[in-house]
Short mmCIF file of C-alpha atoms and ligand atoms in Angstrom, two decimals:
data_model
loop_
_atom_site.label_atom_id
_atom_site.label_comp_id
_atom_site.label_asym_id
_atom_site.label_seq_id
_atom_site.Cartn_x
_atom_site.Cartn_y
_atom_site.Cartn_z
CA MET A 1 71.60 81.23 90.33
CA MET A 2 72.91 80.54 93.80
CA GLN A 3 70.40 80.52 97.14
CA MET A 4 71.41 83.83 99.25
CA ASN A 5 70.40 82.70 102.91
CA LYS A 6 71.03 86.05 104.13
CA ARG A 7 71.12 89.82 103.06
CA ILE A 8 72.90 92.74 104.11
CA LEU A 9 72.09 96.49 103.57
CA LEU A 10 75.29 98.15 102.18
CA ILE A 11 75.91 101.62 102.63
CA ILE A 12 78.75 102.72 99.89
CA GLY A 13 80.06 106.20 101.30
CA GLY A 14 82.33 108.29 99.35
CA GLY A 15 86.26 107.84 98.98
CA ILE A 16 88.81 106.33 97.31
CA ALA A 17 87.91 102.99 98.91
CA SER A 18 84.60 103.02 97.73
CA TYR A 19 85.62 100.29 95.07
CA LYS A 20 86.37 97.79 97.85
CA ALA A 21 82.73 98.06 98.67
CA LEU A 22 82.32 96.61 95.04
CA PHE A 23 84.77 93.41 95.93
CA LEU A 24 82.77 93.08 98.99
CA ILE A 25 79.46 92.65 97.01
CA ARG A 26 81.28 89.82 95.08
CA VAL A 27 83.05 87.97 98.09
CA LEU A 28 79.51 87.86 99.90
CA ALA A 29 77.66 86.65 97.05
CA ARG A 30 80.26 83.71 97.04
CA ARG A 31 79.20 83.33 100.98
CA SER A 32 75.64 83.21 99.90
CA ILE A 33 75.26 86.49 101.17
CA ALA A 34 73.19 88.98 99.31
CA SER A 35 73.80 92.83 99.03
CA ARG A 36 71.46 95.42 98.72
CA VAL A 37 73.01 98.93 98.07
CA ILE A 38 72.58 102.63 99.21
CA LEU A 39 75.03 104.76 96.81
CA THR A 40 75.78 107.96 98.77
CA LYS A 41 76.11 111.12 96.48
CA ALA A 42 79.79 111.38 97.40
CA GLY A 43 79.85 107.46 96.70
CA SER A 44 78.69 107.80 93.20
CA GLU A 45 81.72 109.78 92.70
CA PHE A 46 83.97 107.48 93.02
CA VAL A 47 81.66 104.11 91.68
CA THR A 48 78.44 103.89 89.61
CA ALA A 49 74.98 102.42 90.73
CA LEU A 50 75.55 100.68 87.62
CA ALA A 51 78.46 98.51 88.79
CA ALA A 52 77.04 98.21 92.10
CA GLY A 53 73.61 96.73 90.74
CA GLY A 54 75.35 94.97 88.13
CA LEU A 55 77.48 93.00 90.76
CA SER A 56 74.42 93.09 93.75
CA GLY A 57 71.68 91.88 91.01
CA ASP A 58 69.28 94.16 92.81
CA LYS A 59 68.07 97.90 92.48
CA VAL A 60 70.47 100.45 93.87
CA TYR A 61 69.23 103.28 96.00
CA CYS A 62 70.68 106.94 96.07
CA ASP A 63 68.24 109.44 96.67
CA LEU A 64 65.80 109.78 99.59
CA PHE A 65 63.07 111.84 97.58
CA ASP A 66 62.52 109.55 94.76
CA LEU A 67 59.06 108.84 94.77
CA THR A 68 59.32 105.42 92.74
CA ASP A 69 61.89 104.45 95.18
CA GLU A 70 59.61 105.29 98.09
CA ALA A 71 56.38 103.69 96.64
CA GLU A 72 58.30 100.48 95.54
CA MET A 73 60.33 100.55 99.02
CA GLY A 74 60.14 102.83 101.77
CA HIS A 75 63.55 104.37 103.31
CA ILE A 76 62.22 102.67 106.75
CA GLN A 77 61.46 99.53 105.04
CA LEU A 78 64.77 99.59 103.08
CA SER A 79 67.09 98.34 106.44
CA ARG A 80 64.27 96.35 108.07
CA SER A 81 64.16 93.78 105.22
CA ALA A 82 68.25 93.10 105.65
CA ASP A 83 69.83 91.15 108.38
CA LEU A 84 72.49 93.53 108.87
CA VAL A 85 73.42 97.16 108.11
CA VAL A 86 76.93 97.63 106.79
CA VAL A 87 78.63 100.86 106.00
CA ALA A 88 81.73 100.63 103.38
CA PRO A 89 83.72 102.74 103.37
CA ALA A 90 82.34 104.44 106.64
CA THR A 91 83.44 107.98 105.83
CA ALA A 92 84.30 110.47 108.86
CA ASP A 93 81.04 112.30 107.90
CA LEU A 94 78.86 109.26 107.54
CA LEU A 95 80.08 108.42 111.17
CA ALA A 96 79.59 111.88 112.57
CA LYS A 97 76.05 111.66 110.85
CA ALA A 98 75.13 108.04 112.60
CA ALA A 99 76.85 109.32 115.93
CA HIS A 100 74.41 112.28 116.41
CA GLY A 101 71.34 111.28 114.52
CA LEU A 102 71.33 113.51 111.56
CA ALA A 103 68.96 112.44 109.05
CA ASN A 104 69.32 114.69 105.74
CA ASP A 105 69.84 111.88 103.03
CA LEU A 106 68.94 108.70 102.34
CA ALA A 107 72.34 106.67 104.16
CA SER A 108 71.62 108.50 107.11
CA THR A 109 67.77 108.45 107.35
CA THR A 110 68.27 104.97 107.22
CA LEU A 111 71.10 104.64 109.78
CA LEU A 112 68.82 106.72 112.28
CA ALA A 113 65.72 104.34 111.22
CA THR A 114 67.17 100.77 111.36
CA ASP A 115 66.32 98.11 113.87
CA LYS A 116 69.23 96.09 112.85
CA ARG A 117 72.98 96.21 114.19
CA ILE A 118 75.26 98.40 112.10
CA LEU A 119 78.76 97.11 110.90
CA PHE A 120 81.09 99.99 110.22
CA ALA A 121 84.48 99.44 108.39
CA PRO A 122 85.85 102.95 108.10
CA ALA A 123 88.36 104.61 105.52
CA MET A 124 89.49 108.04 105.79
CA ASN A 125 92.74 110.02 106.00
CA VAL A 126 94.85 109.23 109.06
CA ARG A 127 94.34 112.62 110.47
CA MET A 128 90.75 112.38 110.40
CA TRP A 129 90.87 109.17 111.80
CA GLU A 130 93.27 110.36 114.78
CA ALA A 131 91.16 113.35 115.36
CA PRO A 132 89.39 113.51 118.72
CA THR A 133 85.90 113.98 117.02
CA THR A 134 86.20 111.22 115.15
CA GLN A 135 87.29 109.12 117.92
CA ARG A 136 84.24 110.64 120.06
CA ASN A 137 82.01 109.76 117.51
CA ILE A 138 82.97 105.88 117.45
CA GLN A 139 83.01 105.43 121.40
CA THR A 140 79.37 106.73 121.04
CA LEU A 141 78.71 104.35 118.47
CA LYS A 142 80.25 101.32 119.86
CA ASP A 143 78.54 102.30 123.24
CA GLY A 144 75.29 101.76 121.01
CA GLY A 145 75.99 98.48 120.24
CA CYS A 146 77.52 99.31 116.71
CA LEU A 147 80.55 96.69 115.18
CA PHE A 148 83.57 98.13 113.46
CA ILE A 149 86.21 96.34 111.22
CA GLY A 150 89.42 98.01 110.54
CA PRO A 151 90.69 100.61 109.76
CA ASP A 152 94.05 99.01 108.60
CA GLU A 153 97.54 100.50 109.14
CA GLY A 154 99.43 101.33 105.79
CA ASP A 155 100.17 103.62 102.80
CA MET A 156 97.22 105.83 101.93
CA ALA A 157 95.90 107.07 98.51
CA CYS A 158 96.97 110.55 99.86
CA GLY A 159 100.27 109.80 100.64
CA GLU A 160 100.53 109.72 104.25
CA TYR A 161 100.88 106.46 106.25
CA GLY A 162 98.91 105.23 109.29
CA PHE A 163 95.56 104.07 110.19
CA GLY A 164 92.79 105.02 107.81
CA ARG A 165 92.77 102.46 105.01
CA MET A 166 89.54 100.35 104.63
CA ALA A 167 90.08 96.78 106.06
CA GLU A 168 90.14 94.36 102.99
CA PRO A 169 86.59 92.83 101.71
CA GLU A 170 87.68 89.14 102.98
CA ALA A 171 88.22 90.58 106.42
CA VAL A 172 84.96 92.82 106.28
CA ALA A 173 83.12 89.54 104.82
CA ASP A 174 84.33 87.46 107.84
CA ALA A 175 83.06 90.45 110.37
CA VAL A 176 79.67 90.13 108.62
CA GLU A 177 79.51 86.67 108.74
CA VAL A 178 80.65 86.64 112.51
CA ALA A 179 77.83 89.32 112.96
CA LEU A 180 75.24 87.29 110.95
CA ARG A 181 75.82 84.53 113.02
CA GLY A 182 74.58 86.55 116.55
CA VAL A 183 78.17 86.26 117.75
CA THR A 184 80.56 89.56 117.27
CA ALA A 185 83.73 90.80 116.28
CA PRO A 186 86.54 89.87 118.97
CA ASP A 187 86.44 93.90 119.95
CA ASP A 188 82.78 94.08 120.35
CA PRO A 189 81.92 94.98 124.11
CA ARG A 190 78.42 93.28 123.70
CA ASP A 191 79.92 89.73 123.21
CA PRO A 192 83.89 89.63 123.69
CA LYS A 193 83.55 85.59 124.05
CA PRO A 194 83.12 83.97 120.59
CA LEU A 195 85.70 81.41 121.41
CA GLN A 196 84.16 80.64 124.90
CA GLY A 197 84.86 76.60 125.34
CA LYS A 198 87.72 76.53 122.93
CA HIS A 199 91.22 75.72 124.16
CA ALA A 200 94.20 77.21 121.93
CA LEU A 201 97.38 76.02 122.29
CA LEU A 202 100.49 78.04 121.06
CA THR A 203 104.59 78.42 120.66
CA ALA A 204 106.06 81.43 120.69
CA GLY A 205 109.69 83.10 121.03
CA PRO A 206 112.95 81.73 120.28
CA THR A 207 114.27 78.12 121.73
CA ARG A 208 117.70 77.74 123.22
CA GLU A 209 119.84 75.01 122.34
CA PRO A 210 122.63 74.25 124.86
CA ILE A 211 126.40 74.26 123.64
CA ASP A 212 127.56 74.12 127.43
CA PRO A 213 126.59 75.05 130.57
CA VAL A 214 126.87 79.03 129.91
CA ARG A 215 126.42 79.01 125.79
CA TYR A 216 123.31 78.01 123.65
CA LEU A 217 122.43 78.33 119.78
CA SER A 218 119.20 80.85 119.61
CA ASN A 219 117.78 83.56 116.98
CA TYR A 220 116.35 86.99 117.23
CA SER A 221 112.41 85.89 117.69
CA SER A 222 111.41 88.32 120.08
CA GLY A 223 108.23 86.18 121.01
CA LYS A 224 105.84 89.50 120.41
CA GLN A 225 103.90 88.19 117.17
CA GLY A 226 103.11 84.89 119.53
CA TYR A 227 101.94 86.65 122.79
CA ALA A 228 99.75 89.15 120.92
CA ILE A 229 97.92 86.24 119.35
CA ALA A 230 97.76 84.59 122.64
CA GLY A 231 96.48 87.83 123.80
CA ALA A 232 93.73 88.47 121.46
CA LEU A 233 92.34 84.40 121.64
CA ALA A 234 92.00 85.35 125.18
CA GLU A 235 90.35 88.47 124.71
CA SER A 236 88.10 86.47 122.56
CA GLY A 237 87.22 83.98 125.28
CA ALA A 238 89.39 81.06 124.46
CA HIS A 239 91.39 79.34 127.29
CA VAL A 240 94.76 79.81 125.95
CA THR A 241 98.23 77.90 127.23
CA LEU A 242 101.21 79.51 125.47
CA VAL A 243 104.37 77.36 125.38
CA SER A 244 107.07 79.97 125.38
CA GLY A 245 110.87 79.94 124.74
CA PRO A 246 112.93 82.70 126.94
CA VAL A 247 111.67 86.06 125.95
CA ALA A 248 111.64 89.68 127.77
CA LEU A 249 107.98 90.03 127.69
CA GLY A 250 105.50 89.63 130.73
CA PRO A 251 102.37 86.93 130.46
CA PRO A 252 99.45 88.30 128.55
CA HIS A 253 96.50 88.86 130.89
CA GLY A 254 94.26 85.65 131.33
CA VAL A 255 96.78 83.37 129.26
CA ASP A 256 98.51 80.07 131.03
CA VAL A 257 102.28 80.81 130.05
CA ARG A 258 104.62 77.48 130.19
CA PRO A 259 108.04 78.86 129.97
CA VAL A 260 110.56 76.23 128.31
CA GLU A 261 113.97 76.54 127.05
CA THR A 262 114.91 73.84 124.25
CA ALA A 263 112.91 72.63 121.53
CA ARG A 264 112.42 69.30 122.81
CA ASP A 265 111.15 70.80 126.17
CA MET A 266 108.78 72.81 124.02
CA LEU A 267 107.51 69.83 122.11
CA THR A 268 106.97 68.09 125.67
CA ALA A 269 105.13 70.72 127.00
CA CYS A 270 102.73 70.92 123.85
CA GLU A 271 102.19 67.33 124.28
CA ALA A 272 101.36 67.76 127.68
CA ALA A 273 98.78 70.47 127.01
CA LEU A 274 96.88 68.63 124.77
CA PRO A 275 94.09 68.32 124.01
CA ALA A 276 93.23 71.79 122.48
CA ASP A 277 91.18 72.85 119.46
CA ILE A 278 93.33 75.47 118.00
CA PHE A 279 97.38 75.07 117.63
CA ILE A 280 99.32 77.96 116.43
CA SER A 281 103.05 77.44 116.29
CA VAL A 282 104.36 80.58 116.05
CA ALA A 283 107.95 79.85 117.70
CA ALA A 284 111.23 80.34 116.02
CA VAL A 285 112.35 76.68 116.60
CA ALA A 286 115.75 76.33 116.61
CA ASP A 287 116.33 73.82 113.52
CA TRP A 288 119.10 72.37 114.80
CA ARG A 289 121.10 71.75 118.28
CA PRO A 290 124.30 70.89 119.23
CA ALA A 291 124.46 66.87 119.24
CA LYS A 292 126.47 66.79 122.28
CA PRO A 293 126.27 69.60 124.83
CA ALA A 294 129.28 69.57 127.20
CA ASP A 295 128.39 69.00 131.41
CA GLN A 296 130.96 71.03 131.82
CA LYS A 297 131.69 75.06 130.75
CA ILE A 298 134.08 74.19 127.57
CA LYS A 299 137.58 76.39 128.14
CA LYS A 300 139.39 78.09 125.59
CA SER A 301 142.50 76.37 126.82
CA GLN A 302 140.61 73.06 126.42
CA THR A 303 140.53 73.23 122.35
CA ASP A 304 141.90 75.32 119.69
CA MET A 305 138.75 76.08 118.13
CA PRO A 306 135.71 73.42 119.00
CA ALA A 307 133.70 72.25 115.92
CA LEU A 308 130.18 72.28 116.82
CA GLU A 309 128.29 68.90 115.67
CA LEU A 310 124.83 69.97 115.08
CA THR A 311 121.76 67.41 114.99
CA GLN A 312 118.28 68.13 113.42
CA ASN A 313 115.72 69.30 116.06
CA VAL A 314 112.13 67.71 116.50
CA ASP A 315 109.47 69.33 114.28
CA ILE A 316 106.82 70.41 116.83
CA LEU A 317 104.37 71.56 114.20
CA ALA A 318 104.29 68.56 111.84
CA THR A 319 104.49 66.50 115.15
CA LEU A 320 101.40 67.97 116.09
CA SER A 321 99.64 68.09 112.89
CA LYS A 322 100.11 64.08 112.81
CA ALA A 323 99.08 63.49 116.68
CA GLY A 324 96.56 61.05 117.42
CA ASN A 325 94.66 63.77 119.29
CA ARG A 326 95.50 66.25 116.56
CA PRO A 327 93.96 69.91 117.13
CA ASP A 328 90.72 70.81 115.01
CA LEU A 329 92.69 73.54 113.24
CA VAL A 330 96.47 73.86 113.26
CA ILE A 331 98.44 77.12 111.89
CA GLY A 332 102.03 77.39 111.46
CA PHE A 333 104.02 80.28 110.40
CA ALA A 334 106.29 80.56 107.36
CA ALA A 335 109.01 82.88 107.70
CA GLU A 336 109.99 84.04 103.92
CA THR A 337 112.13 86.50 102.15
CA HIS A 338 111.14 85.60 98.35
CA ASN A 339 108.59 83.80 96.39
CA VAL A 340 106.36 84.09 99.75
CA ILE A 341 103.25 82.51 98.95
CA ASN A 342 104.84 79.41 96.81
CA HIS A 343 106.94 78.26 99.93
CA ALA A 344 103.94 78.67 102.20
CA ARG A 345 101.96 76.33 100.29
CA ALA A 346 105.03 73.74 100.05
CA LYS A 347 105.07 74.44 103.88
CA LEU A 348 101.50 73.53 104.09
CA THR A 349 101.66 70.16 102.56
CA LYS A 350 104.91 69.18 104.17
CA LYS A 351 104.05 69.86 107.75
CA GLY A 352 100.24 68.82 107.09
CA CYS A 353 98.89 71.90 108.89
CA ASP A 354 95.53 73.79 107.60
CA TRP A 355 96.89 77.37 107.58
CA ILE A 356 99.97 78.99 107.00
CA ILE A 357 100.47 82.49 107.92
CA ALA A 358 103.41 83.55 105.16
CA ASN A 359 105.55 86.22 107.08
CA ASP A 360 107.73 88.47 104.75
CA ILE A 361 110.40 89.12 106.66
CA SER A 362 112.09 91.31 104.26
CA GLY A 363 111.50 94.19 106.61
CA ASP A 364 111.81 94.82 110.45
CA VAL A 365 109.89 91.55 111.46
CA MET A 366 111.78 89.86 113.60
CA GLY A 367 111.70 91.83 117.07
CA GLY A 368 110.17 94.76 115.35
CA ASP A 369 106.61 95.96 116.16
CA HIS A 370 105.00 95.47 112.83
CA ASN A 371 104.34 92.34 110.75
CA ARG A 372 102.72 91.66 107.13
CA MET A 373 101.05 88.21 107.13
CA ILE A 374 99.31 86.67 104.29
CA LEU A 375 97.20 83.83 105.02
CA VAL A 376 97.23 80.80 102.79
CA THR A 377 94.82 78.23 103.19
CA PRO A 378 94.42 75.02 100.77
CA LYS A 379 91.98 76.85 98.94
CA ASP A 380 93.00 80.62 98.83
CA THR A 381 95.49 83.36 100.28
CA ARG A 382 94.37 86.75 102.08
CA SER A 383 96.80 89.33 102.26
CA TRP A 384 96.73 91.66 105.06
CA PRO A 385 98.72 95.09 104.95
CA LEU A 386 101.74 96.13 107.46
CA LEU A 387 99.77 96.48 110.66
CA THR A 388 100.88 96.31 114.15
CA LYS A 389 101.66 92.96 115.78
CA THR A 390 98.69 93.62 117.96
CA ASP A 391 96.44 94.15 115.19
CA ALA A 392 97.89 91.38 113.01
CA ALA A 393 97.06 89.22 116.00
CA ARG A 394 93.35 90.48 116.04
CA LYS A 395 92.87 89.79 112.36
CA LEU A 396 94.06 86.32 112.85
CA VAL A 397 91.72 85.65 115.81
CA SER A 398 88.68 87.14 113.41
CA ALA A 399 89.73 84.71 110.74
CA ILE A 400 89.83 81.84 113.27
CA VAL A 401 86.54 82.93 114.90
CA ALA A 402 85.03 83.07 111.10
CA HIS A 403 86.24 79.76 110.55
CA PHE A 404 84.62 78.16 113.64
CA GLN A 405 81.20 79.95 113.01
CA ARG A 406 81.53 78.27 109.43
CA ASN A 407 82.00 74.80 110.49
CA ARG A 408 79.78 74.76 113.59
N1 LIG B 501 108.39 74.55 113.52
C1 LIG B 501 108.55 74.03 114.39
N2 LIG B 501 109.42 73.02 114.80
C2 LIG B 501 110.63 73.23 114.17
C3 LIG B 501 111.15 74.28 113.07
C4 LIG B 501 109.87 74.91 112.79
O1 LIG B 501 107.42 73.48 115.36
N3 LIG B 501 111.69 72.24 114.85
C5 LIG B 501 107.43 75.49 113.05
C6 LIG B 501 107.38 76.81 113.22
O2 LIG B 501 106.37 77.15 114.69
C7 LIG B 501 106.50 77.80 112.34
C8 LIG B 501 106.97 76.23 111.01
O3 LIG B 501 107.06 75.35 111.71
O4 LIG B 501 105.26 77.43 112.59
C9 LIG B 501 108.15 77.16 110.35
O5 LIG B 501 108.50 76.13 109.33
P1 LIG B 501 110.28 76.13 108.95
O6 LIG B 501 110.14 74.97 108.10
O7 LIG B 501 110.89 75.97 110.26
O8 LIG B 501 109.70 77.28 108.46
P2 LIG B 501 111.46 78.09 108.15
O9 LIG B 501 112.35 78.16 109.41
O10 LIG B 501 110.76 79.39 107.63
O11 LIG B 501 112.09 77.08 107.32
P3 LIG B 501 112.80 76.96 105.85
O12 LIG B 501 114.36 77.36 106.63
O13 LIG B 501 112.67 75.62 105.09
O14 LIG B 501 112.32 78.13 105.02
#
């Protein structure tokens, strides 16, 4: 049996998302983190103690007034013996009880009695999530130092759309790892700087490839995703250099923006910004450029219909992946409309990068405010739901934080 280095106390609340807590136990076990489970009464309507116990390999605790449990391990001792308390799914009810100190069952009593940090993975209907009462409760818990992961935005079991889906087990496991290592998630007010001392270099936006002094070849990239990632990295304490093609966006707070126009300028600016610990190639670099841009405006009268001769542009991502002073973590993007993961995996090898973010652009991704990203590494893939570009950026930064903590 694998040696478990850390132990969490996992409180499984009641909701459709309860099944994700079972996956979480398995994901954590693979990372050498053991789970001891408290299953609430509502939770037991959705998953069984038998399943949770089978997966955790430990007794599952259900009832506050079980004399056998109290004799074996009192409810106070239950949380003391863990390194972290995780509530997943954290229902509106559990959040309210925790925020107000109610203690009328085993889960709420444990939350009140614990001396360990608590990580909540909320899951509920979007209206309940948006309710001012829930938001006030969350603020109270955050002010008290509790950590949060999610919820995600997307389709809900109740047929509505919005925030309220529990974060995916891999993402909760990342947040657990970060919390266990004593640093915290990017949005935690107590330690917002887990990437302090790291230099992150990014490209974003389109490039413009001149045809003549007044015309150019370009694409629809808005730069929103790259700017959101740059902002999230800066929030996490990284020193961020953002080499940006022409976009209609203001510089993100705390980010050093270097404006460029062409792909060749972008590569030069990137090389000048090295060394870096992280390189994220978000820019939609024009694959081709006019071979011989005209010095003067091409006049209609000059020619019937000018033929554009194109030449291949430099590949910035591939170049930096092979550079002598290659950043430790190199991440590329792959915009795909079909066969997304296979194409992304092929690109991982072709470009020589560590991770690819596959972007399913069959929707309104280019220029839109939402993104559906799949993180593809040589070992596994992780799909995130349709999120705002800001939330997608935070997900990526959480994965980056976890990566550096793992490889410390
Ligand atoms: N990229 C780059 N320099 C280029 C072209 C692309 O740095 N000249 C980077 C992008 O920033 C992105 C990744 O490479 O991180 C995308 O690779 P690319 O082969 O351009 O992907 P697609 O445009 O999706 O290519 P394809 O047409 O092969 O699907």
